[in-house]
PDB file of C-alpha atoms in Angstrom:
ATOM      1  CA  MET A   1      97.132 167.320  79.882  1.00 38.00           C
ATOM      2  CA  ASN A   2      94.776 164.913  81.633  1.00 39.00           C
ATOM      3  CA  GLY A   3      97.527 162.680  83.004  1.00 40.00           C
ATOM      4  CA  SER A   4      96.902 159.948  80.431  1.00 40.00           C
ATOM      5  CA  ALA A   5      99.948 157.891  79.503  1.00 41.00           C
ATOM      6  CA  HIS A   6      98.891 157.924  75.859  1.00 45.00           C
ATOM      7  CA  PRO A   7      98.041 161.262  74.283  1.00 41.00           C
ATOM      8  CA  GLY A   8      94.937 161.084  72.138  1.00 49.00           C
ATOM      9  CA  THR A   9      93.595 158.027  73.948  1.00 82.00           C
ATOM     10  CA  ASP A  10      90.257 159.708  74.627  1.00 87.00           C
ATOM     11  CA  THR A  11      89.855 160.596  70.945  1.00 89.00           C
ATOM     12  CA  GLU A  12      90.948 157.126  69.838  1.00 88.00           C
ATOM     13  CA  GLN A  13      88.429 155.540  72.202  1.00 88.00           C
ATOM     14  CA  ARG A  14      85.626 157.775  70.890  1.00 92.00           C
ATOM     15  CA  VAL A  15      86.548 156.909  67.296  1.00 92.00           C
ATOM     16  CA  ARG A  16      86.701 153.154  68.025  1.00 90.00           C
ATOM     17  CA  LEU A  17      83.373 153.292  69.848  1.00 93.00           C
ATOM     18  CA  GLY A  18      81.827 155.250  66.994  1.00 95.00           C
ATOM     19  CA  GLN A  19      83.144 152.812  64.402  1.00 92.00           C
ATOM     20  CA  ARG A  20      81.667 149.857  66.263  1.00 92.00           C
ATOM     21  CA  LEU A  21      78.330 151.582  66.662  1.00 95.00           C
ATOM     22  CA  LYS A  22      78.243 152.527  62.980  1.00 95.00           C
ATOM     23  CA  ALA A  23      79.300 149.068  61.781  1.00 91.00           C
ATOM     24  CA  THR A  24      76.625 147.455  63.950  1.00 91.00           C
ATOM     25  CA  ARG A  25      73.947 149.882  62.766  1.00 93.00           C
ATOM     26  CA  GLU A  26      74.860 149.265  59.131  1.00 93.00           C
ATOM     27  CA  TYR A  27      74.988 145.502  59.652  1.00 89.00           C
ATOM     28  CA  LEU A  28      71.453 145.660  61.015  1.00 90.00           C
ATOM     29  CA  GLY A  29      70.372 147.743  58.023  1.00 93.00           C
ATOM     30  CA  LEU A  30      69.284 150.728  60.099  1.00 94.00           C
ATOM     31  CA  SER A  31      69.625 154.355  59.065  1.00 97.00           C
ATOM     32  CA  GLN A  32      70.766 157.011  61.503  1.00 97.00           C
ATOM     33  CA  GLN A  33      67.241 158.416  61.367  1.00 97.00           C
ATOM     34  CA  GLN A  34      65.743 155.050  62.366  1.00 97.00           C
ATOM     35  CA  VAL A  35      68.201 154.817  65.271  1.00 97.00           C
ATOM     36  CA  ALA A  36      67.247 158.338  66.336  1.00 97.00           C
ATOM     37  CA  GLU A  37      63.543 157.531  66.226  1.00 97.00           C
ATOM     38  CA  ARG A  38      63.928 154.297  68.196  1.00 96.00           C
ATOM     39  CA  THR A  39      66.276 155.652  70.864  1.00 96.00           C
ATOM     40  CA  GLY A  40      65.242 159.291  71.223  1.00 97.00           C
ATOM     41  CA  ILE A  41      68.810 160.395  70.431  1.00 97.00           C
ATOM     42  CA  VAL A  42      68.725 163.138  67.791  1.00 97.00           C
ATOM     43  CA  ARG A  43      70.066 162.076  64.381  1.00 97.00           C
ATOM     44  CA  SER A  44      72.855 164.660  64.359  1.00 97.00           C
ATOM     45  CA  ALA A  45      74.070 163.289  67.712  1.00 97.00           C
ATOM     46  CA  VAL A  46      74.045 159.727  66.314  1.00 97.00           C
ATOM     47  CA  SER A  47      76.156 160.986  63.407  1.00 97.00           C
ATOM     48  CA  ASP A  48      78.592 162.838  65.685  1.00 97.00           C
ATOM     49  CA  ILE A  49      78.926 159.791  67.955  1.00 97.00           C
ATOM     50  CA  GLU A  50      79.629 157.480  65.012  1.00 97.00           C
ATOM     51  CA  ARG A  51      82.308 159.860  63.720  1.00 96.00           C
ATOM     52  CA  GLY A  52      83.956 160.050  67.141  1.00 94.00           C
ATOM     53  CA  MET A  53      83.215 163.766  67.346  1.00 95.00           C
ATOM     54  CA  ARG A  54      81.042 163.533  70.446  1.00 94.00           C
ATOM     55  CA  LYS A  55      81.234 161.653  73.715  1.00 93.00           C
ATOM     56  CA  VAL A  56      78.480 159.159  74.396  1.00 94.00           C
ATOM     57  CA  GLU A  57      76.428 159.542  77.539  1.00 94.00           C
ATOM     58  CA  VAL A  58      75.919 156.359  79.567  1.00 94.00           C
ATOM     59  CA  MET A  59      72.165 156.374  78.995  1.00 95.00           C
ATOM     60  CA  GLU A  60      72.689 156.857  75.251  1.00 96.00           C
ATOM     61  CA  LEU A  61      75.044 153.897  75.089  1.00 95.00           C
ATOM     62  CA  GLN A  62      72.532 151.781  76.991  1.00 94.00           C
ATOM     63  CA  LYS A  63      69.788 152.741  74.521  1.00 96.00           C
ATOM     64  CA  LEU A  64      72.013 151.968  71.534  1.00 96.00           C
ATOM     65  CA  ALA A  65      73.179 148.656  72.987  1.00 91.00           C
ATOM     66  CA  ARG A  66      69.587 147.661  73.727  1.00 91.00           C
ATOM     67  CA  LEU A  67      68.506 148.574  70.179  1.00 93.00           C
ATOM     68  CA  TYR A  68      71.446 146.675  68.663  1.00 89.00           C
ATOM     69  CA  ARG A  69      70.882 143.755  71.062  1.00 86.00           C
ATOM     70  CA  LEU A  70      74.513 143.678  72.143  1.00 85.00           C
ATOM     71  CA  PRO A  71      76.026 144.307  75.560  1.00 84.00           C
ATOM     72  CA  ALA A  72      77.442 147.804  76.090  1.00 86.00           C
ATOM     73  CA  SER A  73      80.726 146.125  77.042  1.00 84.00           C
ATOM     74  CA  TYR A  74      81.276 145.159  73.385  1.00 82.00           C
ATOM     75  CA  PHE A  75      81.244 148.783  72.290  1.00 86.00           C
ATOM     76  CA  LEU A  76      83.564 149.780  75.146  1.00 84.00           C
ATOM     77  CA  ASP A  77      86.099 146.962  74.632  1.00 71.00           C
ATOM     78  CA  GLU A  78      89.554 148.429  74.048  1.00 66.00           C
ATOM     79  CA  GLU A  79      90.699 145.508  71.899  1.00 61.00           C
ATOM     80  CA  GLU A  80      90.760 146.400  68.199  1.00 61.00           C
ATOM     81  CA  ALA A  81      89.471 142.942  67.251  1.00 57.00           C
ATOM     82  CA  ALA A  82      86.756 142.780  69.901  1.00 58.00           C
ATOM     83  CA  ASP A  83      84.284 140.027  69.106  1.00 59.00           C
ATOM     84  CA  ALA A  84      80.634 140.889  69.607  1.00 59.00           C
ATOM     85  CA  GLY A  85      79.864 137.190  69.952  1.00 60.00           C
ATOM     86  CA  GLU A  86      82.205 136.776  72.905  1.00 62.00           C
ATOM     87  CA  HIS A  87      80.521 139.655  74.706  1.00 54.00           C
ATOM     88  CA  ALA A  88      77.107 138.223  73.923  1.00 57.00           C
ATOM     89  CA  LEU A  89      78.206 134.817  75.231  1.00 58.00           C
ATOM     90  CA  ALA A  90      79.495 136.411  78.424  1.00 55.00           C
ATOM     91  CA  GLY A  91      75.961 137.649  79.108  1.00 55.00           C
ATOM     92  CA  LEU A  92      74.353 134.321  78.213  1.00 56.00           C
ATOM     93  CA  PRO A  93      73.982 133.092  81.806  1.00 57.00           C
ATOM     94  CA  ARG A  94      71.777 136.126  82.554  1.00 55.00           C
ATOM     95  CA  THR A  95      69.722 135.835  79.391  1.00 56.00           C
ATOM     96  CA  GLY A  96      69.645 132.046  79.340  1.00 49.00           C
ATOM     97  CA  ARG A  97      67.553 131.633  82.471  1.00 61.00           C
ATOM     98  CA  PRO A  98      64.169 131.894  80.792  1.00 73.00           C
ATOM     99  CA  LEU A  99      65.178 129.265  78.209  1.00 72.00           C
ATOM    100  CA  SER A 100      63.831 125.771  78.567  1.00 79.00           C
ATOM    101  CA  GLU A 101      66.217 122.850  78.969  1.00 78.00           C
ATOM    102  CA  GLY A 102      65.588 121.898  75.344  1.00 81.00           C
ATOM    103  CA  ASP A 103      66.395 125.441  74.209  1.00 78.00           C
ATOM    104  CA  ARG A 104      69.646 125.422  76.181  1.00 74.00           C
ATOM    105  CA  ILE A 105      70.599 122.144  74.490  1.00 79.00           C
ATOM    106  CA  GLU A 106      69.907 123.721  71.092  1.00 80.00           C
ATOM    107  CA  VAL A 107      72.064 126.735  71.994  1.00 77.00           C
ATOM    108  CA  ALA A 108      74.891 124.392  73.025  1.00 76.00           C
ATOM    109  CA  LYS A 109      74.581 122.506  69.719  1.00 79.00           C
ATOM    110  CA  PHE A 110      74.706 125.758  67.795  1.00 77.00           C
ATOM    111  CA  ILE A 111      77.831 126.823  69.685  1.00 77.00           C
ATOM    112  CA  GLN A 112      79.461 123.502  68.749  1.00 78.00           C
ATOM    113  CA  TYR A 113      78.477 124.069  65.124  1.00 78.00           C
ATOM    114  CA  LEU A 114      79.980 127.567  65.139  1.00 77.00           C
ATOM    115  CA  ARG A 115      83.226 126.276  66.649  1.00 78.00           C
ATOM    116  CA  ALA A 116      83.475 123.561  64.007  1.00 81.00           C
ATOM    117  CA  ARG A 117      82.769 126.080  61.264  1.00 80.00           C
ATOM    118  CA  ARG A 118      85.421 128.449  62.618  1.00 80.00           C
ATOM    119  CA  GLN A 119      87.941 125.588  62.789  1.00 82.00           C
ATOM    120  CA  ALA A 120      87.176 124.617  59.180  1.00 83.00           C
ATOM    121  CA  GLU A 121      87.592 128.245  58.082  1.00 81.00           C
ATOM    122  CA  ASP A 122      90.913 128.483  59.919  1.00 81.00           C
ATOM    123  CA  GLU A 123      92.147 125.265  58.328  1.00 81.00           C
ATOM    124  CA  GLU A 124      91.032 126.480  54.900  1.00 79.00           C
ATOM    125  CA  ALA A 125      92.867 129.766  55.446  1.00 77.00           C
ATOM    126  CA  ASP A 126      96.050 127.842  56.229  1.00 76.00           C
ATOM    127  CA  GLY A 127      95.968 126.484  52.674  1.00 66.00           C
ATOM    128  CA  PRO A 128      95.223 123.124  51.103  1.00 59.00           C
ATOM    129  CA  LEU A 129      96.668 119.979  52.553  1.00 52.00           C
ATOM    130  CA  PRO A 130      99.630 118.564  50.558  1.00 52.00           C
ATOM    131  CA  SER A 131      97.775 115.589  49.080  1.00 51.00           C
ATOM    132  CA  GLN A 132      94.063 116.173  49.217  1.00 47.00           C
ATOM    133  CA  SER A 133      92.032 113.681  47.269  1.00 44.00           C
ATOM    134  CA  PRO A 134      88.297 113.172  47.154  1.00 46.00           C
ATOM    135  CA  GLY A 135      88.599 109.457  47.945  1.00 47.00           C
ATOM    136  CA  ARG A 136      89.343 107.810  51.265  1.00 43.00           C
ATOM    137  CA  ARG A 137      92.852 106.955  52.283  1.00 43.00           C
ATOM    138  CA  ALA A 138      93.756 103.571  53.633  1.00 41.00           C
TER     139      ALA A 138
END
């Protein structure tokens, strides 16, 4: 045994990483062949990585993350419900430098919009309010 406190952790991590890579690739509408052509990673290796059957080399993960325009940390996050957006936001200070002041203001406005939208979705998920009416209340 490798001394790990949780047997199968290595396999579980490979599977989780592969699932995130596959979900991202599919979300972007890319085939495994397109990923292979753009990264130089052979298609069969992309398939094996996505199925959790093969470990990912550091350079391969960097190529995939660059292609998918997400930080490698997102794919490595151990949390089941890792949020790609949070990882992207964590890298914003590095990527935000070349933005103009006006662009940074627009990014901040968009973040506020996304927060408001998320709050509205959460409230909607909690169910309707007891006495919702289209008119104003006094």
